PDB file of C-alpha atoms in Angstrom:
ATOM      1  CA  MET A   1     -73.938   5.540   8.799  1.00 92.00           C
ATOM      2  CA  LEU A   2     -71.190   4.029  10.562  1.00 98.00           C
ATOM      3  CA  ASN A   3     -67.732   4.598  11.356  1.00 98.00           C
ATOM      4  CA  ILE A   4     -65.238   1.734  11.820  1.00 98.00           C
ATOM      5  CA  GLN A   5     -61.731   1.575  12.716  1.00 98.00           C
ATOM      6  CA  LYS A   6     -59.723  -1.476  13.403  1.00 98.00           C
ATOM      7  CA  TYR A   7     -56.482  -1.708  15.118  1.00 98.00           C
ATOM      8  CA  VAL A   8     -55.037  -5.241  14.705  1.00 98.00           C
ATOM      9  CA  CYS A   9     -53.784  -5.587  19.161  1.00 97.00           C
ATOM     10  CA  ASN A  10     -51.273  -7.729  21.108  1.00 94.00           C
ATOM     11  CA  PRO A  11     -49.549 -11.296  20.107  1.00 92.00           C
ATOM     12  CA  PHE A  12     -52.749 -12.838  19.255  1.00 94.00           C
ATOM     13  CA  GLN A  13     -53.069 -10.280  16.578  1.00 97.00           C
ATOM     14  CA  GLU A  14     -56.832  -9.403  17.188  1.00 97.00           C
ATOM     15  CA  ASN A  15     -58.670  -7.011  16.520  1.00 98.00           C
ATOM     16  CA  THR A  16     -60.450  -4.160  18.177  1.00 98.00           C
ATOM     17  CA  TYR A  17     -62.908  -1.970  16.379  1.00 98.00           C
ATOM     18  CA  ILE A  18     -64.541   1.416  17.239  1.00 98.00           C
ATOM     19  CA  VAL A  19     -67.601   1.957  16.114  1.00 98.00           C
ATOM     20  CA  SER A  20     -69.036   5.360  15.352  1.00 98.00           C
ATOM     21  CA  ASP A  21     -71.494   7.083  13.641  1.00 98.00           C
ATOM     22  CA  GLU A  22     -72.474  11.140  12.478  1.00 98.00           C
ATOM     23  CA  THR A  23     -73.058  11.439  16.242  1.00 98.00           C
ATOM     24  CA  GLY A  24     -69.876  11.340  17.870  1.00 98.00           C
ATOM     25  CA  GLU A  25     -70.738   8.451  19.969  1.00 98.00           C
ATOM     26  CA  CYS A  26     -68.485   5.038  19.726  1.00 98.00           C
ATOM     27  CA  VAL A  27     -68.384   1.928  20.968  1.00 98.00           C
ATOM     28  CA  ILE A  28     -65.031  -0.271  21.851  1.00 98.00           C
ATOM     29  CA  ILE A  29     -65.479  -3.726  20.704  1.00 98.00           C
ATOM     30  CA  ASP A  30     -63.054  -6.541  21.890  1.00 98.00           C
ATOM     31  CA  CYS A  31     -60.882  -3.837  23.180  1.00 98.00           C
ATOM     32  CA  GLY A  32     -57.545  -5.635  22.952  1.00 96.00           C
ATOM     33  CA  ALA A  33     -55.282  -2.993  23.323  1.00 97.00           C
ATOM     34  CA  TYR A  34     -52.094  -4.453  24.892  1.00 93.00           C
ATOM     35  CA  TYR A  35     -49.239  -2.015  24.603  1.00 95.00           C
ATOM     36  CA  ASP A  36     -48.504   1.345  24.886  1.00 96.00           C
ATOM     37  CA  ASN A  37     -48.361   2.740  21.360  1.00 98.00           C
ATOM     38  CA  GLU A  38     -51.278   0.278  20.531  1.00 98.00           C
ATOM     39  CA  ARG A  39     -53.075   2.164  23.788  1.00 98.00           C
ATOM     40  CA  MET A  40     -52.181   5.575  22.377  1.00 98.00           C
ATOM     41  CA  GLU A  41     -52.694   4.948  18.876  1.00 98.00           C
ATOM     42  CA  VAL A  42     -56.552   3.985  19.880  1.00 98.00           C
ATOM     43  CA  ALA A  43     -57.009   7.286  21.854  1.00 98.00           C
ATOM     44  CA  GLU A  44     -55.288   9.488  18.833  1.00 98.00           C
ATOM     45  CA  TYR A  45     -58.342   8.041  16.467  1.00 98.00           C
ATOM     46  CA  ILE A  46     -60.971   8.823  19.372  1.00 98.00           C
ATOM     47  CA  MET A  47     -60.068  12.190  20.214  1.00 98.00           C
ATOM     48  CA  ASN A  48     -58.395  12.932  16.757  1.00 98.00           C
ATOM     49  CA  ASN A  49     -61.672  12.430  15.566  1.00 98.00           C
ATOM     50  CA  GLY A  50     -64.130  14.171  18.577  1.00 98.00           C
ATOM     51  CA  LEU A  51     -65.635  10.711  19.427  1.00 98.00           C
ATOM     52  CA  THR A  52     -67.557  10.295  22.544  1.00 98.00           C
ATOM     53  CA  PRO A  53     -67.092   6.000  24.031  1.00 98.00           C
ATOM     54  CA  VAL A  54     -70.140   5.477  25.523  1.00 98.00           C
ATOM     55  CA  LYS A  55     -70.312   1.409  25.388  1.00 98.00           C
ATOM     56  CA  LEU A  56     -67.066  -1.039  25.420  1.00 98.00           C
ATOM     57  CA  ILE A  57     -68.556  -4.301  24.856  1.00 98.00           C
ATOM     58  CA  CYS A  58     -67.258  -7.822  24.215  1.00 98.00           C
ATOM     59  CA  THR A  59     -68.043 -10.860  21.717  1.00 98.00           C
ATOM     60  CA  HIS A  60     -66.977 -12.808  24.215  1.00 98.00           C
ATOM     61  CA  GLY A  61     -64.350 -13.206  27.490  1.00 97.00           C
ATOM     62  CA  HIS A  62     -60.896 -14.776  26.206  1.00 96.00           C
ATOM     63  CA  PHE A  63     -57.941 -12.870  27.145  1.00 93.00           C
ATOM     64  CA  ASP A  64     -56.787 -12.028  23.825  1.00 94.00           C
ATOM     65  CA  HIS A  65     -60.208 -10.374  24.040  1.00 97.00           C
ATOM     66  CA  CYS A  66     -59.792  -7.996  26.992  1.00 96.00           C
ATOM     67  CA  MET A  67     -56.657  -7.341  27.261  1.00 93.00           C
ATOM     68  CA  GLY A  68     -57.127  -3.617  26.864  1.00 96.00           C
ATOM     69  CA  ASN A  69     -60.070  -3.606  29.204  1.00 97.00           C
ATOM     70  CA  ASP A  70     -58.286  -1.444  32.206  1.00 96.00           C
ATOM     71  CA  PHE A  71     -56.885   1.606  29.550  1.00 97.00           C
ATOM     72  CA  ALA A  72     -60.651   2.129  28.318  1.00 98.00           C
ATOM     73  CA  TYR A  73     -61.826   1.644  32.075  1.00 98.00           C
ATOM     74  CA  GLU A  74     -59.196   3.865  33.176  1.00 97.00           C
ATOM     75  CA  GLN A  75     -58.943   5.807  30.141  1.00 97.00           C
ATOM     76  CA  TYR A  76     -63.077   6.026  29.451  1.00 98.00           C
ATOM     77  CA  GLY A  77     -64.961   4.809  32.419  1.00 98.00           C
ATOM     78  CA  LEU A  78     -66.656   1.999  30.721  1.00 98.00           C
ATOM     79  CA  LYS A  79     -66.898  -1.156  31.999  1.00 98.00           C
ATOM     80  CA  ALA A  80     -66.718  -4.333  29.826  1.00 98.00           C
ATOM     81  CA  GLU A  81     -70.398  -5.587  28.923  1.00 98.00           C
ATOM     82  CA  VAL A  82     -70.506  -9.346  28.276  1.00 98.00           C
ATOM     83  CA  SER A  83     -72.339 -12.709  28.291  1.00 98.00           C
ATOM     84  CA  GLY A  84     -73.305 -13.791  31.153  1.00 97.00           C
ATOM     85  CA  LYS A  85     -72.240 -17.144  30.200  1.00 97.00           C
ATOM     86  CA  ASP A  86     -68.596 -16.074  30.254  1.00 97.00           C
ATOM     87  CA  GLU A  87     -68.293 -14.920  34.042  1.00 96.00           C
ATOM     88  CA  TYR A  88     -66.106 -17.421  34.350  1.00 95.00           C
ATOM     89  CA  LEU A  89     -63.778 -16.452  32.311  1.00 95.00           C
ATOM     90  CA  MET A  90     -64.102 -12.511  32.527  1.00 95.00           C
ATOM     91  CA  ASN A  91     -62.981 -13.698  36.211  1.00 92.00           C
ATOM     92  CA  SER A  92     -59.938 -15.623  34.802  1.00 91.00           C
ATOM     93  CA  MET A  93     -57.615 -13.771  33.255  1.00 87.00           C
ATOM     94  CA  PRO A  94     -54.879 -13.471  35.445  1.00 86.00           C
ATOM     95  CA  GLN A  95     -55.162 -16.718  34.433  1.00 88.00           C
ATOM     96  CA  GLN A  96     -55.491 -17.539  31.264  1.00 87.00           C
ATOM     97  CA  ALA A  97     -53.011 -14.920  30.461  1.00 83.00           C
ATOM     98  CA  MET A  98     -50.167 -17.489  32.452  1.00 87.00           C
ATOM     99  CA  ALA A  99     -51.919 -20.048  30.057  1.00 81.00           C
ATOM    100  CA  PHE A 100     -51.718 -18.088  26.913  1.00 78.00           C
ATOM    101  CA  LEU A 101     -48.774 -16.198  27.722  1.00 75.00           C
ATOM    102  CA  GLY A 102     -46.635 -17.848  30.833  1.00 77.00           C
ATOM    103  CA  ILE A 103     -46.734 -14.068  31.540  1.00 75.00           C
ATOM    104  CA  GLU A 104     -48.078 -13.237  35.760  1.00 78.00           C
ATOM    105  CA  TYR A 105     -50.131 -10.276  34.366  1.00 77.00           C
ATOM    106  CA  GLU A 106     -49.388  -7.070  36.468  1.00 75.00           C
ATOM    107  CA  ARG A 107     -52.814  -4.688  35.649  1.00 80.00           C
ATOM    108  CA  ASP A 108     -56.128  -3.924  37.601  1.00 80.00           C
ATOM    109  CA  VAL A 109     -58.682  -5.852  35.966  1.00 86.00           C
ATOM    110  CA  PRO A 110     -61.669  -4.083  36.535  1.00 92.00           C
ATOM    111  CA  PRO A 111     -65.769  -4.823  37.134  1.00 94.00           C
ATOM    112  CA  VAL A 112     -67.572  -5.862  34.840  1.00 97.00           C
ATOM    113  CA  GLY A 113     -70.250  -3.243  33.811  1.00 97.00           C
ATOM    114  CA  LYS A 114     -72.603  -5.598  32.468  1.00 97.00           C
ATOM    115  CA  TYR A 115     -73.781  -9.077  31.594  1.00 98.00           C
ATOM    116  CA  LEU A 116     -74.822  -8.639  28.580  1.00 98.00           C
ATOM    117  CA  THR A 117     -78.478 -11.764  27.240  1.00 96.00           C
ATOM    118  CA  LYS A 118     -80.164 -12.174  24.678  1.00 96.00           C
ATOM    119  CA  ASP A 119     -82.460  -9.700  24.716  1.00 97.00           C
ATOM    120  CA  ASP A 120     -80.642  -6.711  25.620  1.00 98.00           C
ATOM    121  CA  ILE A 121     -80.103  -4.420  22.891  1.00 98.00           C
ATOM    122  CA  VAL A 122     -76.916  -2.228  22.766  1.00 98.00           C
ATOM    123  CA  THR A 123     -77.369   1.751  21.732  1.00 98.00           C
ATOM    124  CA  PHE A 124     -75.122   4.123  20.735  1.00 98.00           C
ATOM    125  CA  GLY A 125     -75.709   7.588  19.112  1.00 98.00           C
ATOM    126  CA  ASN A 126     -78.299   7.069  16.109  1.00 98.00           C
ATOM    127  CA  HIS A 127     -77.556   2.815  16.052  1.00 98.00           C
ATOM    128  CA  GLN A 128     -77.897   0.127  17.926  1.00 98.00           C
ATOM    129  CA  PHE A 129     -76.639  -3.748  18.115  1.00 98.00           C
ATOM    130  CA  VAL A 130     -78.691  -6.436  18.589  1.00 98.00           C
ATOM    131  CA  ILE A 131     -77.463  -9.476  20.271  1.00 98.00           C
ATOM    132  CA  LEU A 132     -76.742 -13.159  18.437  1.00 98.00           C
ATOM    133  CA  GLU A 133     -76.293 -15.728  20.662  1.00 98.00           C
ATOM    134  CA  THR A 134     -73.514 -17.859  18.836  1.00 98.00           C
ATOM    135  CA  PRO A 135     -71.533 -19.956  21.096  1.00 98.00           C
ATOM    136  CA  GLY A 136     -69.016 -22.382  20.330  1.00 98.00           C
ATOM    137  CA  HIS A 137     -65.823 -21.045  20.534  1.00 98.00           C
ATOM    138  CA  THR A 138     -67.095 -20.027  24.404  1.00 98.00           C
ATOM    139  CA  PRO A 139     -70.344 -20.918  25.981  1.00 98.00           C
ATOM    140  CA  GLY A 140     -71.124 -16.790  26.053  1.00 98.00           C
ATOM    141  CA  SER A 141     -69.810 -16.213  22.404  1.00 98.00           C
ATOM    142  CA  ILE A 142     -71.793 -13.520  20.998  1.00 98.00           C
ATOM    143  CA  THR A 143     -71.956 -11.937  18.075  1.00 98.00           C
ATOM    144  CA  PHE A 144     -73.254  -8.045  17.683  1.00 98.00           C
ATOM    145  CA  TYR A 145     -75.097  -6.981  14.731  1.00 98.00           C
ATOM    146  CA  CYS A 146     -76.453  -3.804  13.290  1.00 98.00           C
ATOM    147  CA  GLU A 147     -79.575  -5.010  10.093  1.00 97.00           C
ATOM    148  CA  GLU A 148     -79.808  -0.946   9.052  1.00 96.00           C
ATOM    149  CA  GLU A 149     -76.512  -0.683   8.537  1.00 97.00           C
ATOM    150  CA  LYS A 150     -75.408  -5.259   7.773  1.00 98.00           C
ATOM    151  CA  VAL A 151     -72.774  -5.491   9.776  1.00 98.00           C
ATOM    152  CA  ALA A 152     -72.428  -8.417  12.175  1.00 98.00           C
ATOM    153  CA  PHE A 153     -69.304  -8.020  14.738  1.00 99.00           C
ATOM    154  CA  THR A 154     -68.502 -11.871  14.755  1.00 98.00           C
ATOM    155  CA  GLY A 155     -65.498 -12.812  17.579  1.00 98.00           C
ATOM    156  CA  ASP A 156     -63.933 -15.349  16.787  1.00 98.00           C
ATOM    157  CA  THR A 157     -67.100 -17.793  15.691  1.00 98.00           C
ATOM    158  CA  LEU A 158     -66.540 -16.723  11.513  1.00 98.00           C
ATOM    159  CA  PHE A 159     -63.581 -15.932   9.830  1.00 98.00           C
ATOM    160  CA  GLN A 160     -62.472 -15.355   6.321  1.00 98.00           C
ATOM    161  CA  MET A 161     -62.891 -18.857   5.051  1.00 97.00           C
ATOM    162  CA  SER A 162     -62.398 -20.434   8.603  1.00 98.00           C
ATOM    163  CA  ILE A 163     -63.993 -20.360  12.123  1.00 98.00           C
ATOM    164  CA  GLY A 164     -62.685 -20.268  15.932  1.00 97.00           C
ATOM    165  CA  ARG A 165     -61.244 -23.157  17.699  1.00 96.00           C
ATOM    166  CA  THR A 166     -63.335 -25.116  19.866  1.00 97.00           C
ATOM    167  CA  ASP A 167     -60.866 -27.032  21.842  1.00 95.00           C
ATOM    168  CA  PHE A 168     -61.065 -24.510  24.876  1.00 91.00           C
ATOM    169  CA  GLU A 169     -62.112 -25.213  28.133  1.00 89.00           C
ATOM    170  CA  GLY A 170     -66.208 -24.672  26.998  1.00 94.00           C
ATOM    171  CA  GLY A 171     -65.576 -25.152  23.413  1.00 96.00           C
ATOM    172  CA  SER A 172     -68.110 -27.153  21.822  1.00 98.00           C
ATOM    173  CA  TYR A 173     -67.973 -28.217  17.940  1.00 98.00           C
ATOM    174  CA  THR A 174     -71.422 -28.843  17.558  1.00 98.00           C
ATOM    175  CA  ASP A 175     -72.354 -25.701  19.274  1.00 98.00           C
ATOM    176  CA  MET A 176     -70.349 -24.033  16.461  1.00 98.00           C
ATOM    177  CA  LYS A 177     -71.768 -25.591  13.775  1.00 98.00           C
ATOM    178  CA  ASN A 178     -75.788 -25.466  15.102  1.00 98.00           C
ATOM    179  CA  SER A 179     -74.309 -21.280  15.797  1.00 98.00           C
ATOM    180  CA  LEU A 180     -73.167 -21.039  12.206  1.00 98.00           C
ATOM    181  CA  LEU A 181     -76.193 -22.650   9.959  1.00 97.00           C
ATOM    182  CA  ASN A 182     -79.020 -22.044  12.146  1.00 98.00           C
ATOM    183  CA  VAL A 183     -77.899 -17.825  13.357  1.00 98.00           C
ATOM    184  CA  ILE A 184     -74.950 -16.746  10.701  1.00 98.00           C
ATOM    185  CA  ALA A 185     -76.316 -18.170   8.003  1.00 98.00           C
ATOM    186  CA  LYS A 186     -79.373 -17.110   7.975  1.00 98.00           C
ATOM    187  CA  LEU A 187     -78.193 -13.248   8.617  1.00 98.00           C
ATOM    188  CA  PRO A 188     -78.090 -11.001   4.158  1.00 98.00           C
ATOM    189  CA  ALA A 189     -75.546 -12.536   2.120  1.00 98.00           C
ATOM    190  CA  ASP A 190     -74.684  -8.902   2.001  1.00 98.00           C
ATOM    191  CA  THR A 191     -73.843  -8.430   5.474  1.00 98.00           C
ATOM    192  CA  VAL A 192     -70.251  -7.030   5.844  1.00 98.00           C
ATOM    193  CA  VAL A 193     -68.694  -9.491   8.800  1.00 98.00           C
ATOM    194  CA  TYR A 194     -65.866  -7.956  11.030  1.00 98.00           C
ATOM    195  CA  SER A 195     -64.161 -11.028  13.126  1.00 98.00           C
ATOM    196  CA  GLY A 196     -61.965 -10.594  15.828  1.00 98.00           C
ATOM    197  CA  HIS A 197     -59.237 -12.188  14.311  1.00 98.00           C
ATOM    198  CA  GLY A 198     -57.860 -11.415   9.827  1.00 98.00           C
ATOM    199  CA  GLY A 199     -59.557  -9.666   7.052  1.00 98.00           C
ATOM    200  CA  LYS A 200     -63.663  -9.023   6.450  1.00 98.00           C
ATOM    201  CA  THR A 201     -65.665 -10.941   4.786  1.00 98.00           C
ATOM    202  CA  THR A 202     -69.632 -11.373   3.365  1.00 98.00           C
ATOM    203  CA  ILE A 203     -71.935 -13.925   4.591  1.00 98.00           C
ATOM    204  CA  GLY A 204     -72.591 -14.859   0.986  1.00 98.00           C
ATOM    205  CA  ASN A 205     -68.718 -14.804   0.750  1.00 98.00           C
ATOM    206  CA  GLU A 206     -68.463 -17.309   3.220  1.00 98.00           C
ATOM    207  CA  LEU A 207     -71.827 -19.288   2.325  1.00 98.00           C
ATOM    208  CA  ALA A 208     -69.839 -19.732  -1.130  1.00 97.00           C
ATOM    209  CA  MET A 209     -66.747 -20.926  -0.126  1.00 97.00           C
ATOM    210  CA  ASN A 210     -66.216 -21.886   3.711  1.00 98.00           C
ATOM    211  CA  PRO A 211     -66.567 -25.239   4.435  1.00 96.00           C
ATOM    212  CA  TYR A 212     -67.805 -24.652   7.609  1.00 96.00           C
ATOM    213  CA  LEU A 213     -70.940 -23.070   6.628  1.00 93.00           C
ATOM    214  CA  ARG A 214     -71.569 -26.395   4.432  1.00 84.00           C
TER     215      ARG A 214
END
């Protein structure tokens, strides 16, 4: 059984997830923990539950989802794993910080550990995530899907009753619609969706209510 802990982080109210199972191994998904108190909360949760972080994985390369990558690297030795199609974003964190927040990003940007493809499988403990390519928000947007537990981490592709923006550099509404209708909508209706922002939902609820999935 998966244990999923969410932290809402940084000025963009981004969802950072700590996902663990009965073995005590865990993965950190979209580490946006930027402020010291956010990082402390994540570290305390991991320590208090006796967890061992083994992976840092990213649904895409936007700054708000990677603001804690240096923390994960310094604290746990983890290097981000992200789609190779978002390599250009991973190499432009300071520029994104200036564009999004108008600030000089003074923290070190750790190296990427691995550029993922659709054929990779993320394994930890007794569980695994397959990678679904869901471009649109960014060229390299991916969804991490656990078929056994019927959970999907969709990043900024699918939100509760909404979708991610497609007007940023590299975004494509055509790609987004294809991802939604031909990938996301094909998941089982009882799949629980954990998005990059906002609350959780299910595929069934979104198929019934989300206008972008019609």
